[in-house]
Tab-separated table of C-alpha atoms in Angstrom:
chain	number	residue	atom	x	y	z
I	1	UNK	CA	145.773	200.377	49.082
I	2	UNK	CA	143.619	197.867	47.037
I	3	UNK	CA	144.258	195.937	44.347
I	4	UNK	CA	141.710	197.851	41.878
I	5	UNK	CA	143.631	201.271	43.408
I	6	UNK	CA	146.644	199.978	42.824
I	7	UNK	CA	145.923	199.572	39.105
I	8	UNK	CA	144.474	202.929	38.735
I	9	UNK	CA	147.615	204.807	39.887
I	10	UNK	CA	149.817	202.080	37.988
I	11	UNK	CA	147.351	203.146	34.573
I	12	UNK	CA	148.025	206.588	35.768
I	13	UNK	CA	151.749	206.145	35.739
I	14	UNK	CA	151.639	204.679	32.662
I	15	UNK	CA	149.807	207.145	30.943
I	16	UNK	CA	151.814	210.206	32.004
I	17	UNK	CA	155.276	208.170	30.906
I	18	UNK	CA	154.790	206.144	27.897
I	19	UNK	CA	152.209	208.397	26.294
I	20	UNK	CA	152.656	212.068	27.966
I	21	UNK	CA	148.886	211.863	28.802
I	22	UNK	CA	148.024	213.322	31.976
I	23	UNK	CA	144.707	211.849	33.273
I	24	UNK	CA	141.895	213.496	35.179
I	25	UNK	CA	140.477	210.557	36.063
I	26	UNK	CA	141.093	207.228	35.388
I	27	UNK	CA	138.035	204.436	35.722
I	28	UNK	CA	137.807	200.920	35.573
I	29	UNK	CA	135.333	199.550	32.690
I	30	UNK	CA	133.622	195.692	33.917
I	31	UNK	CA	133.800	194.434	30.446
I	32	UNK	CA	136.414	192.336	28.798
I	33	UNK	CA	138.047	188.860	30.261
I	34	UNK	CA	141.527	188.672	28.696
I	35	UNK	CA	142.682	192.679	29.702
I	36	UNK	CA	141.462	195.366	31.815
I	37	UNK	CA	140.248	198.357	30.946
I	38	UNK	CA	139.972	201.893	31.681
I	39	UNK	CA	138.266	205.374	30.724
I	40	UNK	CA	140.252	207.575	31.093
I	41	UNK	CA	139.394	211.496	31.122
I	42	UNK	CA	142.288	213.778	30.455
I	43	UNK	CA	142.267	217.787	32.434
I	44	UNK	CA	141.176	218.711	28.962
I	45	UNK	CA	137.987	216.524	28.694
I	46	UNK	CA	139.559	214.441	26.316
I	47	UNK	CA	138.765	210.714	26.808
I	48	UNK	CA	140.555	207.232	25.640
I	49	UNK	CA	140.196	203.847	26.044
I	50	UNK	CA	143.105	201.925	28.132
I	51	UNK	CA	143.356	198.497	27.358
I	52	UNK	CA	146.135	196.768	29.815
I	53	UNK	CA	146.938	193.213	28.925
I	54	UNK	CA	147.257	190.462	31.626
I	55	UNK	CA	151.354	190.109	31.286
I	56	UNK	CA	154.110	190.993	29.079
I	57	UNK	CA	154.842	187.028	27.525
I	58	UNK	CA	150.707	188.141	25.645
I	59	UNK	CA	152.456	191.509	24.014
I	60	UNK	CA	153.343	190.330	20.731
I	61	UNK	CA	150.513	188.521	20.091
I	62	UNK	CA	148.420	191.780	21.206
I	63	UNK	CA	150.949	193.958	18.982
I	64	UNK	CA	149.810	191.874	15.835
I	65	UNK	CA	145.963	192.278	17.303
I	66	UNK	CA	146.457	195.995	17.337
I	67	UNK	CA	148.282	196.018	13.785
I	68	UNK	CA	145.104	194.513	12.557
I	69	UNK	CA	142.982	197.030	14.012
I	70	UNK	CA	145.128	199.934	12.578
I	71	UNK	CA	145.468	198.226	9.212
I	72	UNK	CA	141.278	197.687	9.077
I	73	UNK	CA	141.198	201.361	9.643
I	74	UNK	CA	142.839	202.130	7.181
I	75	UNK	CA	140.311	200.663	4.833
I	76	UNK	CA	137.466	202.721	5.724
I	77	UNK	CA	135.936	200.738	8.120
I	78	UNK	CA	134.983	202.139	11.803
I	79	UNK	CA	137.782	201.609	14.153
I	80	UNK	CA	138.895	203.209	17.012
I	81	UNK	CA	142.235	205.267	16.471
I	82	UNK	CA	145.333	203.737	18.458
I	83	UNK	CA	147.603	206.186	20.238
I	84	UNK	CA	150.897	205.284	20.049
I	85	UNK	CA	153.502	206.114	23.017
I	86	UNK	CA	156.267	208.698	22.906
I	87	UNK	CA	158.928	206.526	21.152
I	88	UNK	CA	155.842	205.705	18.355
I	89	UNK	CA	155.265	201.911	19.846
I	90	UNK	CA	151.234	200.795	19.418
I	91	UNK	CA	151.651	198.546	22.687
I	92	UNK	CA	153.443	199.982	25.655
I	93	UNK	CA	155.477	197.612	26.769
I	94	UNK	CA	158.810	198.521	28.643
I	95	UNK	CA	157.435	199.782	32.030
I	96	UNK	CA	155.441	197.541	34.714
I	97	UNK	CA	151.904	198.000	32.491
I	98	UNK	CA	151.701	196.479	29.080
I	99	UNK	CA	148.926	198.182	27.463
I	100	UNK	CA	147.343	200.155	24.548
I	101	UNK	CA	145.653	203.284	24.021
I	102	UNK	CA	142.282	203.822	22.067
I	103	UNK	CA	139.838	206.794	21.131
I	104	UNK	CA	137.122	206.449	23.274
I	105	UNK	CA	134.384	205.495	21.018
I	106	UNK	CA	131.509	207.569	23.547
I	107	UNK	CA	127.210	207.003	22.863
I	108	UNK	CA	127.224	203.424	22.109
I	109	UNK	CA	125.963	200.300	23.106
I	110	UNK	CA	127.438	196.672	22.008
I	111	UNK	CA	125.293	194.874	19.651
I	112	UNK	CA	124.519	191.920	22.333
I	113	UNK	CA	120.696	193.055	22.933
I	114	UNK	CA	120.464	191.840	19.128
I	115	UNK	CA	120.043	193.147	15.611
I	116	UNK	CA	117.027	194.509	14.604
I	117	UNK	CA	115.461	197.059	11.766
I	118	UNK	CA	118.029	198.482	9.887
I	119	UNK	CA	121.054	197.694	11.942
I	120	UNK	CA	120.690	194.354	9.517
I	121	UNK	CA	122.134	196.144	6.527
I	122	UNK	CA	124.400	198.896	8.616
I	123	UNK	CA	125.981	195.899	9.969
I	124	UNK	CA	126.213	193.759	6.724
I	125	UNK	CA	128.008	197.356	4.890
I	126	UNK	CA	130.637	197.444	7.603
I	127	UNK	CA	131.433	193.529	7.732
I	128	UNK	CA	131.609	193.686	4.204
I	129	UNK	CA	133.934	196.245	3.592
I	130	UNK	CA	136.450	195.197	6.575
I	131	UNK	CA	136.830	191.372	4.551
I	132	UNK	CA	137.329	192.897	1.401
I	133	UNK	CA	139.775	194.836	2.928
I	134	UNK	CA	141.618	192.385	4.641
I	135	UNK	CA	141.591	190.009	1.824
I	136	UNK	CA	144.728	192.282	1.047
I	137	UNK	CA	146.494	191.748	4.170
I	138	UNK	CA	149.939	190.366	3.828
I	139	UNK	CA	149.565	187.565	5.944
I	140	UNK	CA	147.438	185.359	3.857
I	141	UNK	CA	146.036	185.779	0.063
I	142	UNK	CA	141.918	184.486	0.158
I	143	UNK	CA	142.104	181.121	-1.159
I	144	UNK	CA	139.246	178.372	-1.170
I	145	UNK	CA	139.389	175.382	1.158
I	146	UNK	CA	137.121	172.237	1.306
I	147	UNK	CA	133.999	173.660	3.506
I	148	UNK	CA	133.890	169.901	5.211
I	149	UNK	CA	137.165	171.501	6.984
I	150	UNK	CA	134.998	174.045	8.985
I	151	UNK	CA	135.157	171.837	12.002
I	152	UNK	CA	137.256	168.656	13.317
I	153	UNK	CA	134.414	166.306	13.952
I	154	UNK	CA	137.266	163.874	15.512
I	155	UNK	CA	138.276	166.455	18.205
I	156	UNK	CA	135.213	167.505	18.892
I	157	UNK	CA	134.145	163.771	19.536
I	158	UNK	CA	137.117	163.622	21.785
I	159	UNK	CA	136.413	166.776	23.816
I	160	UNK	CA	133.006	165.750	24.379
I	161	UNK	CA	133.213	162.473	25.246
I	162	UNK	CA	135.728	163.999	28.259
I	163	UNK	CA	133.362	166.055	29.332
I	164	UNK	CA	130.581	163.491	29.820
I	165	UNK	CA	133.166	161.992	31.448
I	166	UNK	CA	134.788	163.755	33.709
I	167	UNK	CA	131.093	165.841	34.611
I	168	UNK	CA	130.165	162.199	35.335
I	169	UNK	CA	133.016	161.079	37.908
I	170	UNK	CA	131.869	164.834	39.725
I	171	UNK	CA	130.181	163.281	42.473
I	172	UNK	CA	127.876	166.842	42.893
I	173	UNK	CA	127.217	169.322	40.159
I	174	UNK	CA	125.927	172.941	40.366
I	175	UNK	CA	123.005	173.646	38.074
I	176	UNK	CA	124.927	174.815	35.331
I	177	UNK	CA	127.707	171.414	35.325
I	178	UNK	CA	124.393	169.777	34.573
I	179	UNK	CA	123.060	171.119	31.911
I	180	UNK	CA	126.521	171.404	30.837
I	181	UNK	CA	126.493	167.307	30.809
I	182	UNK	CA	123.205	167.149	29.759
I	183	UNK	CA	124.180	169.234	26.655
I	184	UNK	CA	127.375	167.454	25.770
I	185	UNK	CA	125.500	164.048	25.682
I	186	UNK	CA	123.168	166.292	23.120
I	187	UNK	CA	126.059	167.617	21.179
I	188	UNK	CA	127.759	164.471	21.260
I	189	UNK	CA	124.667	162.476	19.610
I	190	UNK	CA	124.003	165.095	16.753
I	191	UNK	CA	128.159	165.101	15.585
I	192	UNK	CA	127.138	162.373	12.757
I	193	UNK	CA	124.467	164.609	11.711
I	194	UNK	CA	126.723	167.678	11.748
I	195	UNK	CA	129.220	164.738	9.454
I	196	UNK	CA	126.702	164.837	6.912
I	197	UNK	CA	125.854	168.766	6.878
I	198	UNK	CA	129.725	169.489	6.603
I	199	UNK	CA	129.963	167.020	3.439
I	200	UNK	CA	127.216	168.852	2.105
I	201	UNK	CA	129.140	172.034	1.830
I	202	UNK	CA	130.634	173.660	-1.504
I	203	UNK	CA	134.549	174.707	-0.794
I	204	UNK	CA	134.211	178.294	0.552
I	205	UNK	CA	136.461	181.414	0.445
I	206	UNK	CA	139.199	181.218	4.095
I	207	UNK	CA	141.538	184.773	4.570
I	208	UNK	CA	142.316	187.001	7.200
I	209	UNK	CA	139.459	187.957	9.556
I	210	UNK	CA	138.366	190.118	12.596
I	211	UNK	CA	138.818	187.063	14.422
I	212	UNK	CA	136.554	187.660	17.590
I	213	UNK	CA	133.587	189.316	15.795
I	214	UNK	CA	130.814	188.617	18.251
I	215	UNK	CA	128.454	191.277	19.205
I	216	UNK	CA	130.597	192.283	22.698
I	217	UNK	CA	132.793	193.585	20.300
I	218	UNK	CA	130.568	195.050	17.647
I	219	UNK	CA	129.614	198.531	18.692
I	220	UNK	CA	126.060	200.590	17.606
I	221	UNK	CA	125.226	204.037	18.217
I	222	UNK	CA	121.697	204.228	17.083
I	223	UNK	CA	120.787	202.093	13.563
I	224	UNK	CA	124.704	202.648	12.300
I	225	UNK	CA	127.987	200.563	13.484
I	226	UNK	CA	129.717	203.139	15.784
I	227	UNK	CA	133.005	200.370	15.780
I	228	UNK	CA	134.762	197.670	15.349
I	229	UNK	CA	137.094	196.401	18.571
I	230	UNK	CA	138.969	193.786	19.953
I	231	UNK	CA	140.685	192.246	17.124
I	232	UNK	CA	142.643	189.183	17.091
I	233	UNK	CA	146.184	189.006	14.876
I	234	UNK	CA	145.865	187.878	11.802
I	235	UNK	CA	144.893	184.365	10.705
I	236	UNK	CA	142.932	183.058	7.742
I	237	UNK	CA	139.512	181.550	8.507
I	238	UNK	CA	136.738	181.180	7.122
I	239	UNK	CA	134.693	184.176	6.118
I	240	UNK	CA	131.173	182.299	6.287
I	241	UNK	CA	131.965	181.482	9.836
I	242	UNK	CA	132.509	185.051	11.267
I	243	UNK	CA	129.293	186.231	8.904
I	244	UNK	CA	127.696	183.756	10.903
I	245	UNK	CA	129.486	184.578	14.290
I	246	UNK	CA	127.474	188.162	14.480
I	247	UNK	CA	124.563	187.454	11.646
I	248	UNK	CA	123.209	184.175	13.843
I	249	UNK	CA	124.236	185.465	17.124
I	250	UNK	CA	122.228	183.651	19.750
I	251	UNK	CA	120.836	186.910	21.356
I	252	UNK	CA	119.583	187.923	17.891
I	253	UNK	CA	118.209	184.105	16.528
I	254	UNK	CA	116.056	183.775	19.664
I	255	UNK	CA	114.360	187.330	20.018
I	256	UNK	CA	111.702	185.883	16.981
I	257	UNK	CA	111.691	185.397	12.952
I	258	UNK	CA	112.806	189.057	12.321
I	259	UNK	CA	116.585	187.521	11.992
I	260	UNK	CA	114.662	185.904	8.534
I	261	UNK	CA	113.794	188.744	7.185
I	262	UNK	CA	116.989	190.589	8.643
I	263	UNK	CA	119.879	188.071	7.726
I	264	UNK	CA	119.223	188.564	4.084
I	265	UNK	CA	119.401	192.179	4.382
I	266	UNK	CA	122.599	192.134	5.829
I	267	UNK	CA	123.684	189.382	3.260
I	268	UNK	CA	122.871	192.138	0.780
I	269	UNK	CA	124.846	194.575	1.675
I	270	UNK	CA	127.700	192.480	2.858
I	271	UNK	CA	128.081	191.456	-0.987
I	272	UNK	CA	127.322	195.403	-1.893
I	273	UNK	CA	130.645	195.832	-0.530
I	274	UNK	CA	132.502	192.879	-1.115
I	275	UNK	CA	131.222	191.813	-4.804
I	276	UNK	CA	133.875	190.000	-5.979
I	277	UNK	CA	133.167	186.753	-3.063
I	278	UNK	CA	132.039	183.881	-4.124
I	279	UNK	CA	127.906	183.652	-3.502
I	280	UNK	CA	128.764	180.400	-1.481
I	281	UNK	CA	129.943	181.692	1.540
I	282	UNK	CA	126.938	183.688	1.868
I	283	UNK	CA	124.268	180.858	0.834
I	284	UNK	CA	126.558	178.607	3.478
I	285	UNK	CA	127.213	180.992	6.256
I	286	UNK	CA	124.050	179.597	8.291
I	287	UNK	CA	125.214	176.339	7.875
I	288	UNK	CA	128.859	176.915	8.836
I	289	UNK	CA	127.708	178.612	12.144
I	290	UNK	CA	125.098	176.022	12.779
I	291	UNK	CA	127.938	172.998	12.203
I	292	UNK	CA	130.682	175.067	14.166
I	293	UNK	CA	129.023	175.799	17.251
I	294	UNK	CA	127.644	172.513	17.753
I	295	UNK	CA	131.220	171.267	17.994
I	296	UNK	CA	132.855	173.319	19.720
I	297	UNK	CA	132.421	172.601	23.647
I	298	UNK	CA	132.392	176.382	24.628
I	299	UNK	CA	131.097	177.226	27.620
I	300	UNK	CA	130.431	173.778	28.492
I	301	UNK	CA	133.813	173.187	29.301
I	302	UNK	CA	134.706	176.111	31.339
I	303	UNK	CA	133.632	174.591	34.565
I	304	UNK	CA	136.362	172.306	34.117
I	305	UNK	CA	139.028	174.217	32.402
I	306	UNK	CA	138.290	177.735	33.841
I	307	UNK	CA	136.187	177.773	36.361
I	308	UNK	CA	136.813	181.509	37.697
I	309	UNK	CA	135.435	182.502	33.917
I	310	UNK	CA	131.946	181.022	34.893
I	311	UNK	CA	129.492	183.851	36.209
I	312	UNK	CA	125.988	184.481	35.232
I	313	UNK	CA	126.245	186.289	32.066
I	314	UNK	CA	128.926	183.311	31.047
I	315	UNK	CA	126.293	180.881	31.693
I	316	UNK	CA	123.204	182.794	30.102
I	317	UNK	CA	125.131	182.882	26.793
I	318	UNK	CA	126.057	179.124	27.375
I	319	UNK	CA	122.456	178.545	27.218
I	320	UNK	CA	121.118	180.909	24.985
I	321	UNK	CA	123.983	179.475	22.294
I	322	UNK	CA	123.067	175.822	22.628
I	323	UNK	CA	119.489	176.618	22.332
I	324	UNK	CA	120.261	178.740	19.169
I	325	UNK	CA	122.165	175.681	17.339
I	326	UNK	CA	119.619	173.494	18.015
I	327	UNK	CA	116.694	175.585	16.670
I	328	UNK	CA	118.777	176.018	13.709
I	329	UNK	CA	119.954	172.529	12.933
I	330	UNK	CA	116.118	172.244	12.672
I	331	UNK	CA	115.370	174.716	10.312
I	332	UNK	CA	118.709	174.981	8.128
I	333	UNK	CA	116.508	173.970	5.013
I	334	UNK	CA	113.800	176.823	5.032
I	335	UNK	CA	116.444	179.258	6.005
I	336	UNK	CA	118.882	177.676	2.958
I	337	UNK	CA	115.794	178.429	0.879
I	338	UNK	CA	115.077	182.088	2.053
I	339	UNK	CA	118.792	183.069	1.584
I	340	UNK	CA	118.956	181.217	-1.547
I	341	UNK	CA	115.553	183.465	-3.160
I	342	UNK	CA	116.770	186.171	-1.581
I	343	UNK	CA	120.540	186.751	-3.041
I	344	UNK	CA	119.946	184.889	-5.865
């Protein structure tokens, strides 16, 4: 039996012992890198989501993920419901699978062909209303922190300056290594630029957020949010640097100007819901995303580091992401402006 079979009737097994669902059919989803996942169609019709995690040392981390989830949920925001198993666990743990079980959130689409029209403000209500909410998580009280602390220019130095290295000792690279190397030596010579933008910036508003809110895991069924997945556990962060994670997403910045117009909208209804933020981590979220993602090495490390992660898609976004920073290092001051006349 193959390895993919072999899953299927493990999932199977699973399902039927830890959760007393008997499956009609169980099917692999291609999405997701740290679990996989499953559809899985009970005799009824019913259908849920299977997430099974890579090994049992990741379950408590994934336990606090899923807490999160429920917890978000519970604030009005769209979330898939999480089945727990017989004995009332969220993560299945005890038997050969470690996994979770999900609604099946059916007639959507992930937001990674882009925002556009009025997803801009469906998205900026939903985002809104899941950080106000978990400004009252347990784990961390919103507090403001010096916005120069976005980034570790130092580290960032260090990581690139290892990967111009160690890309240059390669004594072949495939097309991507290069313009992997060829963008680190462009990262690496705009860090004292990003040194002056990060001085620049106000202290902003860190508490607990999604933590992974990028648009594989921001779900849209027509112009509304169908859901929110794939949390992370709970850790305070910045909130103008996951605004920017899904409001400046690459695939969105580089379809045209729209994202101008679009931005503010969702800006506006972001602080519809969350009123009581400081205007500052709006006005700065641009800037945040802009200074963040030119450190961070991501993908242009992962031919090094993880090579088996590196397929097209990987290496599209790679692109698409560095091209995006760039474009909006350039133009930070006329968007500053538009956000400023616009929420002001």
């Amino acid at each position: 039996m193959r390895v993919a079979e072999q899953m299927i009737t493990a999932v199977a097994g699973t399902l039927i012992l830890a959760y007393g669902v008997h499956p009609a059919e169980v099917t692999q989803i291609p999405v997701g890198t740290a679990t996989w996942n499953y559809m899985v169609t009970t005799r009824s019709g019913r259908r849920y989501f299977a997430k099974v995690y890579l090994d049992h040392a990741s379950v408590e981390r994934e336990r606090q993920a899923v807490e999160l989830a429920a917890f978000a949920r519970s604030g009005g925001v769209p979330v898939p419901a999480v089945h727990p198993t017989r004995e009332g666990a969220l993560v299945e743990e005890v038997g050969r699978l470690p996994m979770s079980l999900w609604e099946y959130v059916a007639d959507s689409e992930t937001a990674e062909g882009g925002l556009a029209g009025a997803r801009w403000p469906a998205v900026g209500m939903v985002l809104g209303r899941l950080h106000r909410h978990l400004g009252t998580h347990p784990a961390a009280v919103p507090r403001l922190r010096d916005g120069a602390e976005v980034c570790d220019l130092k580290r960032a130095r260090a990581r690139f300056e290892r990967l111009v290295s160690e890309y240059g000792r390669r004594g072949r690279l495939s097309p991507f290594e290069e313009w992997a190397l060829d963008a680190a030596r462009q990262r690496l010579a705009l860090l004292d630029r990003v040194a002056v933008i990060l001085d620049g910036l106000p202290a902003l508003t860190e508490q607990v957020v999604h933590g992974d809110l990028a648009a594989p895991n921001l779900l849209l069924r027509g112009d509304k949010v169908a859901a929110v997945v794939d949390f992370q556990p709970p850790r305070p962060r910045y909130l103008a640097w996951e605004v920017a994670r899904i409001g400046c997403d690459p695939r969105t910045v580089l379809l045209g100007d729209e994202w101008l117009t679009g931005l503010p909208a969702l800006l506006a209804a972001y602080r519809d819901e969350y009123p009581g933020l400081p205007l500052d981590d709006l006005l700065c979220s641009v800037t945040v995303g802009c200074a963040y993602t030119l450190a961070s090495t991501y993908p242009l490390a992962e031919p090094l580091d993880d090579p088996a992660a590196v397929d097209a898609p990987l290496e599209a976004y790679g692109r698409a992401r560095h091209e995006a920073a760039l474009m909006l290092l350039d133009r930070l001051p006329e968007v500053e402006g538009v956000l400023r006349d616009a929420l002001r």
